[in-house]
PDB file of C-alpha atoms in Angstrom:
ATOM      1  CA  UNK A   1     -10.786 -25.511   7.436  1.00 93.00           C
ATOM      2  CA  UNK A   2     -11.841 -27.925   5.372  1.00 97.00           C
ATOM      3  CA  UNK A   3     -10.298 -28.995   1.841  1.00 97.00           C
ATOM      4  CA  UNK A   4     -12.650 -27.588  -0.527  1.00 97.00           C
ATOM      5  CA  UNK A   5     -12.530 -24.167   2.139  1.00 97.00           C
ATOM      6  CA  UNK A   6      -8.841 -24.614   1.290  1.00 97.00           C
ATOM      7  CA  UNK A   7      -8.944 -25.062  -2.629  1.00 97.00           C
ATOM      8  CA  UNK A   8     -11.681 -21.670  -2.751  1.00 97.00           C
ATOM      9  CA  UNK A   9      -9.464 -19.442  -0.709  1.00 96.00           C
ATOM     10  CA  UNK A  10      -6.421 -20.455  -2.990  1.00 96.00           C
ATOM     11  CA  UNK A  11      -8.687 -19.919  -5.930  1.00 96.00           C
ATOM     12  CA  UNK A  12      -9.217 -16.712  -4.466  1.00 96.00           C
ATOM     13  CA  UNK A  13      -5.773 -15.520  -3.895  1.00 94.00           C
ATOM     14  CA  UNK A  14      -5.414 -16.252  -7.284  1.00 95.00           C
ATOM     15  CA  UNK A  15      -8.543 -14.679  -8.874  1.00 94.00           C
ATOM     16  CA  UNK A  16      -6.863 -11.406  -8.558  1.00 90.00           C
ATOM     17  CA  UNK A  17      -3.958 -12.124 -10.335  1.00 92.00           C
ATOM     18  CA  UNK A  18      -4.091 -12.167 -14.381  1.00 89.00           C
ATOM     19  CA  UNK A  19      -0.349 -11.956 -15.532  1.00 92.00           C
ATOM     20  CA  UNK A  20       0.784 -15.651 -15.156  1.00 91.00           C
ATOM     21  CA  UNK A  21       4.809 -14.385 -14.551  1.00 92.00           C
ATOM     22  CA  UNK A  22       2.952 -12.790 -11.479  1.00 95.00           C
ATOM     23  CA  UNK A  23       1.263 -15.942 -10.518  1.00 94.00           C
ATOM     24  CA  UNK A  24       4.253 -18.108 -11.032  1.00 93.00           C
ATOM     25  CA  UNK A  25       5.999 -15.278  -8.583  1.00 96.00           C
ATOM     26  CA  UNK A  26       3.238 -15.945  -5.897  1.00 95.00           C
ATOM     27  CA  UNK A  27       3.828 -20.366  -6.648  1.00 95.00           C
ATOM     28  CA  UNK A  28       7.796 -19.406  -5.915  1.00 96.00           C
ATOM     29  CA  UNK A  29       6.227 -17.493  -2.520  1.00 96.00           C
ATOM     30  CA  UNK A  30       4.480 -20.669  -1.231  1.00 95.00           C
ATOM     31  CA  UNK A  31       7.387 -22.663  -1.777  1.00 95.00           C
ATOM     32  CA  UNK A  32       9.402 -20.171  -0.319  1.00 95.00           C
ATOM     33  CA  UNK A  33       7.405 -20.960   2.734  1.00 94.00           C
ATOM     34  CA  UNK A  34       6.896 -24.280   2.901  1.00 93.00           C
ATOM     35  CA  UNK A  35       8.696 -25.758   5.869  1.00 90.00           C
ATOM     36  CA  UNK A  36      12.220 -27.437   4.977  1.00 85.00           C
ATOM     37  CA  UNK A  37      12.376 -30.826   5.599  1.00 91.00           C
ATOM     38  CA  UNK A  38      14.489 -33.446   7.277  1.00 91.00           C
ATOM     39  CA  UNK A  39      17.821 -33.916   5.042  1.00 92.00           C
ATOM     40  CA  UNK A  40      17.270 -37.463   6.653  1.00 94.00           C
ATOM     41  CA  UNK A  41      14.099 -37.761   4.411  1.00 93.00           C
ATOM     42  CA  UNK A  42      15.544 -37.108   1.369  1.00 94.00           C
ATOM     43  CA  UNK A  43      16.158 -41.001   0.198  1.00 94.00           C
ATOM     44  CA  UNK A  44      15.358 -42.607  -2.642  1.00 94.00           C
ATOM     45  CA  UNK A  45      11.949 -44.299  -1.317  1.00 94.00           C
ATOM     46  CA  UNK A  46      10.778 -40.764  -0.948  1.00 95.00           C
ATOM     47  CA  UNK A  47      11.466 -39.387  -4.213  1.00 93.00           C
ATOM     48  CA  UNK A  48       8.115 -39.166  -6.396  1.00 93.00           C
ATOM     49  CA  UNK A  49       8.526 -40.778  -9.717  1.00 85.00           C
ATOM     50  CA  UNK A  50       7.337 -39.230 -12.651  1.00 80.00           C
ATOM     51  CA  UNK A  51       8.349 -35.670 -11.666  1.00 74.00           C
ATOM     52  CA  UNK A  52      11.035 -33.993 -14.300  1.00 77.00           C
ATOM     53  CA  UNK A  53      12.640 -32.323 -10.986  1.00 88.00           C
ATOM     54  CA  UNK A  54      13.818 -34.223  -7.945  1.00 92.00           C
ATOM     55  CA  UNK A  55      10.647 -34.275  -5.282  1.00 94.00           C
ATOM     56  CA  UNK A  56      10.872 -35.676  -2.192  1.00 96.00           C
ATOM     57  CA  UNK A  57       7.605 -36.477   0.227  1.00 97.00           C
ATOM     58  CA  UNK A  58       6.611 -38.272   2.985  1.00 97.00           C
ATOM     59  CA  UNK A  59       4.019 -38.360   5.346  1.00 97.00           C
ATOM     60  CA  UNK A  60       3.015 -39.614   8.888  1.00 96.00           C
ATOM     61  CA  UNK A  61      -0.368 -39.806  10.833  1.00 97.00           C
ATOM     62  CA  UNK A  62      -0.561 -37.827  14.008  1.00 96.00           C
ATOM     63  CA  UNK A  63      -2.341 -38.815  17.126  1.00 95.00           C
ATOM     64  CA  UNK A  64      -5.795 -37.470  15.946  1.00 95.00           C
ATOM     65  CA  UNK A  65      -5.269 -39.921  12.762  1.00 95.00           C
ATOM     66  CA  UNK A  66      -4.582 -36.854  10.236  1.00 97.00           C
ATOM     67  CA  UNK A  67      -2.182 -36.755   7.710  1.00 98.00           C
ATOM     68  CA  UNK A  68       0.773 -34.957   7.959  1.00 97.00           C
ATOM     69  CA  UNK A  69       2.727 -34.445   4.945  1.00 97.00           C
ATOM     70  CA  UNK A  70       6.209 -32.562   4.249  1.00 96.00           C
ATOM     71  CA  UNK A  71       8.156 -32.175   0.994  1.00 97.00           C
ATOM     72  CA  UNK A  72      10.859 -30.477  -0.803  1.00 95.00           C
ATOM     73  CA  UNK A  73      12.046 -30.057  -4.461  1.00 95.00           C
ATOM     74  CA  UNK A  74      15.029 -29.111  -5.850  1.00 92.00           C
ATOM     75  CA  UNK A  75      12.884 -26.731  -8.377  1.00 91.00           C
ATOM     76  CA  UNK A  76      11.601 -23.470  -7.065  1.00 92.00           C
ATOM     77  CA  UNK A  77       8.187 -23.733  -8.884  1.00 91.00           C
ATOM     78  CA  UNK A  78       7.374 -27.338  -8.202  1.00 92.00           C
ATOM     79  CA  UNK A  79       8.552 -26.553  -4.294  1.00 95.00           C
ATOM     80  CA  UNK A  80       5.493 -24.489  -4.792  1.00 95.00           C
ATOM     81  CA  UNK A  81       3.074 -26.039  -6.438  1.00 95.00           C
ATOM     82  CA  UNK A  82       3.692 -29.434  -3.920  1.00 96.00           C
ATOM     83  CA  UNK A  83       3.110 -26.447  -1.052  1.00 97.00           C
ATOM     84  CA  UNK A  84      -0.104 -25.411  -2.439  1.00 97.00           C
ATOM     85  CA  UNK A  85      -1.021 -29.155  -2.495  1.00 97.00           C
ATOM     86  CA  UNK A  86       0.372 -29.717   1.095  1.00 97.00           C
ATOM     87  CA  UNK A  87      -1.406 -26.694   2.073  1.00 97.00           C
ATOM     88  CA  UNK A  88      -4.895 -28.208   1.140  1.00 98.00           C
ATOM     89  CA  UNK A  89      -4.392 -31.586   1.891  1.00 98.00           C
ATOM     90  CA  UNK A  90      -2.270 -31.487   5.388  1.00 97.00           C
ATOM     91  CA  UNK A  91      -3.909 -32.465   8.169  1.00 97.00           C
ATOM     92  CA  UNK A  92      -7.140 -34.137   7.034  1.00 98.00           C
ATOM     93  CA  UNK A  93      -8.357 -37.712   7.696  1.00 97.00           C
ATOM     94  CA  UNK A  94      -7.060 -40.283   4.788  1.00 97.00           C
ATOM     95  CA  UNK A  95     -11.047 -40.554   4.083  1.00 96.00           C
ATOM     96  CA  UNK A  96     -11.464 -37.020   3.310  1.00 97.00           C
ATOM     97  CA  UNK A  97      -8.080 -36.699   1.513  1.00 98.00           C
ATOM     98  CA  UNK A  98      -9.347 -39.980  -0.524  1.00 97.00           C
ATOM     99  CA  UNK A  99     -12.779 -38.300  -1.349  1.00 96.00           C
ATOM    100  CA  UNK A 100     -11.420 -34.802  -2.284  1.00 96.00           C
ATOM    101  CA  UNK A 101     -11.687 -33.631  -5.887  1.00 94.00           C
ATOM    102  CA  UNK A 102      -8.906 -31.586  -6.288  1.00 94.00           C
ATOM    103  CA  UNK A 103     -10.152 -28.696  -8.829  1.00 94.00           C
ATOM    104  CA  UNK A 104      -7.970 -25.746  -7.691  1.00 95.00           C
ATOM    105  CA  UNK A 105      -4.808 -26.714  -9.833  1.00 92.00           C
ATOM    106  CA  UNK A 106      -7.481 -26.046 -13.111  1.00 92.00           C
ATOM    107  CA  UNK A 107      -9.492 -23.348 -11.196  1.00 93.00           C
ATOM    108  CA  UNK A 108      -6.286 -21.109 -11.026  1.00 93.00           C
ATOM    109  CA  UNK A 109      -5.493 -22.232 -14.705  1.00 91.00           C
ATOM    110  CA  UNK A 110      -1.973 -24.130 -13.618  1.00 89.00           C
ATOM    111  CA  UNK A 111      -2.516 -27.177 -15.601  1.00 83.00           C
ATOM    112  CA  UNK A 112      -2.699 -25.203 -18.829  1.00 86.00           C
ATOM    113  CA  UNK A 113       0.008 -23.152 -17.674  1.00 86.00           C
ATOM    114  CA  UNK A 114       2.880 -26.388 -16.999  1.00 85.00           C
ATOM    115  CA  UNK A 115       5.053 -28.035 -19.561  1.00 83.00           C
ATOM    116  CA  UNK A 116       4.060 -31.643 -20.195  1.00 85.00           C
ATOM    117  CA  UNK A 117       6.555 -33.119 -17.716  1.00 84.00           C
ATOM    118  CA  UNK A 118       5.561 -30.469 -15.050  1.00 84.00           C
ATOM    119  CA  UNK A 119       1.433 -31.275 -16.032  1.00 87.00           C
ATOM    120  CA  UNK A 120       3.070 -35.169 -15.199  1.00 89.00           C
ATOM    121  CA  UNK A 121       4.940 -34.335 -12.127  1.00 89.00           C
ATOM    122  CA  UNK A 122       1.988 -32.741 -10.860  1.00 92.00           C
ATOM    123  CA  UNK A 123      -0.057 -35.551 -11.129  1.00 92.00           C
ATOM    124  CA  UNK A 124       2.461 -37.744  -9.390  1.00 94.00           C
ATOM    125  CA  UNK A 125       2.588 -35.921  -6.569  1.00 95.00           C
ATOM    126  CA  UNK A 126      -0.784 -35.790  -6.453  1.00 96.00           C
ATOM    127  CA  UNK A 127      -1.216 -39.817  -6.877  1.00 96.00           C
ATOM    128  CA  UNK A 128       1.929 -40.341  -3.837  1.00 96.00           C
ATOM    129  CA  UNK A 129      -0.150 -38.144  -1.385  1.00 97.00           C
ATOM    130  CA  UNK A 130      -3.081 -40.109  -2.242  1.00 97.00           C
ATOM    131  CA  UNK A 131      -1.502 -42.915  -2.004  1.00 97.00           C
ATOM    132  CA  UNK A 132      -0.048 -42.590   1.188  1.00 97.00           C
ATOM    133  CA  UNK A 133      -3.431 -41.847   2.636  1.00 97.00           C
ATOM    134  CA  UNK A 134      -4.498 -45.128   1.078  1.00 97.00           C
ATOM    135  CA  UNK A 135      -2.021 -46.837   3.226  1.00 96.00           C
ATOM    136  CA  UNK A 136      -2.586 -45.157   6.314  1.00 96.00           C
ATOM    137  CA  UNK A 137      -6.830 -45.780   5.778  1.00 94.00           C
ATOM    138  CA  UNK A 138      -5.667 -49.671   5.343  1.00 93.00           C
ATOM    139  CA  UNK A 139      -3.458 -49.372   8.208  1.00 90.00           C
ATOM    140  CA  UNK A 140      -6.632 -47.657  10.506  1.00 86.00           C
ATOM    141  CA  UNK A 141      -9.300 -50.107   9.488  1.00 85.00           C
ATOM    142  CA  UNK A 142      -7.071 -53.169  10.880  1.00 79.00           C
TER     143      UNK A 142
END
């Protein structure tokens, strides 16, 4: 799938849903399923700065040259909102990560819908997955 396939069927899921405790139940869901990670990666260098809760991310390129990204938080509903970003954004080239406008987060109406610190840890995460597939682009073109 690609990401904008990704963002529409998360719109989707979420289309259905009007009452916004019922959506932040489904966000608690995703992070419910998102993978645990490594307690090895949990270190400083891989906390995100900028998020209100403690987030921790990293990220690898496989042999195909896709991103790979796993993450945790010590906050149930930014453990899910990082999943629904992980979920789009895993396993894509840096390039297309890179070019991707990510317009599900205001399609499902979760910007409006996160404190001010939340709205800021949100885009932090976003900027430290992008950034990492900034690196690994650099890293491919050498």
């Amino acid at each position: 799938m690609t990401i904008e396939e990704k963002q529409q069927e998360i719109s989707a899921e979420f289309a259905d849903i009007e009452d916004w405790l019922d959506r932040y139940a489904m966000i608690i869901d995703l992070g419910n399923q998102l993978p645990p990670i490594d307690d090895s990666l949990k270190t400083p260098d891989r906390l995100i700065e900028g998020c209100q809760s403690r987030v921790w991310l990293d990220a690898e390129v496989d042999a195909e040259g896709k991103v790979r990204y796993t993450a945790d938080s010590d906050a149930i509903i930014v453990k899910g909102i990082i999943s629904m970003l992980i979920t789009v954004l895993d396993g894509h080239t840096p390039a297309e990560i890179l070019d991707a406008r990510l317009h599900f987060i205001d399609d499902i109406g979760l910007g409006e819908h996160l404190s001010p610190t939340r709205a800021n840890g949100l885009l932090a995460m976003v900027k430290q997955m992008r950034l990492y597939a900034l690196a690994f682009r650099a890293r491919q073109q050498h």
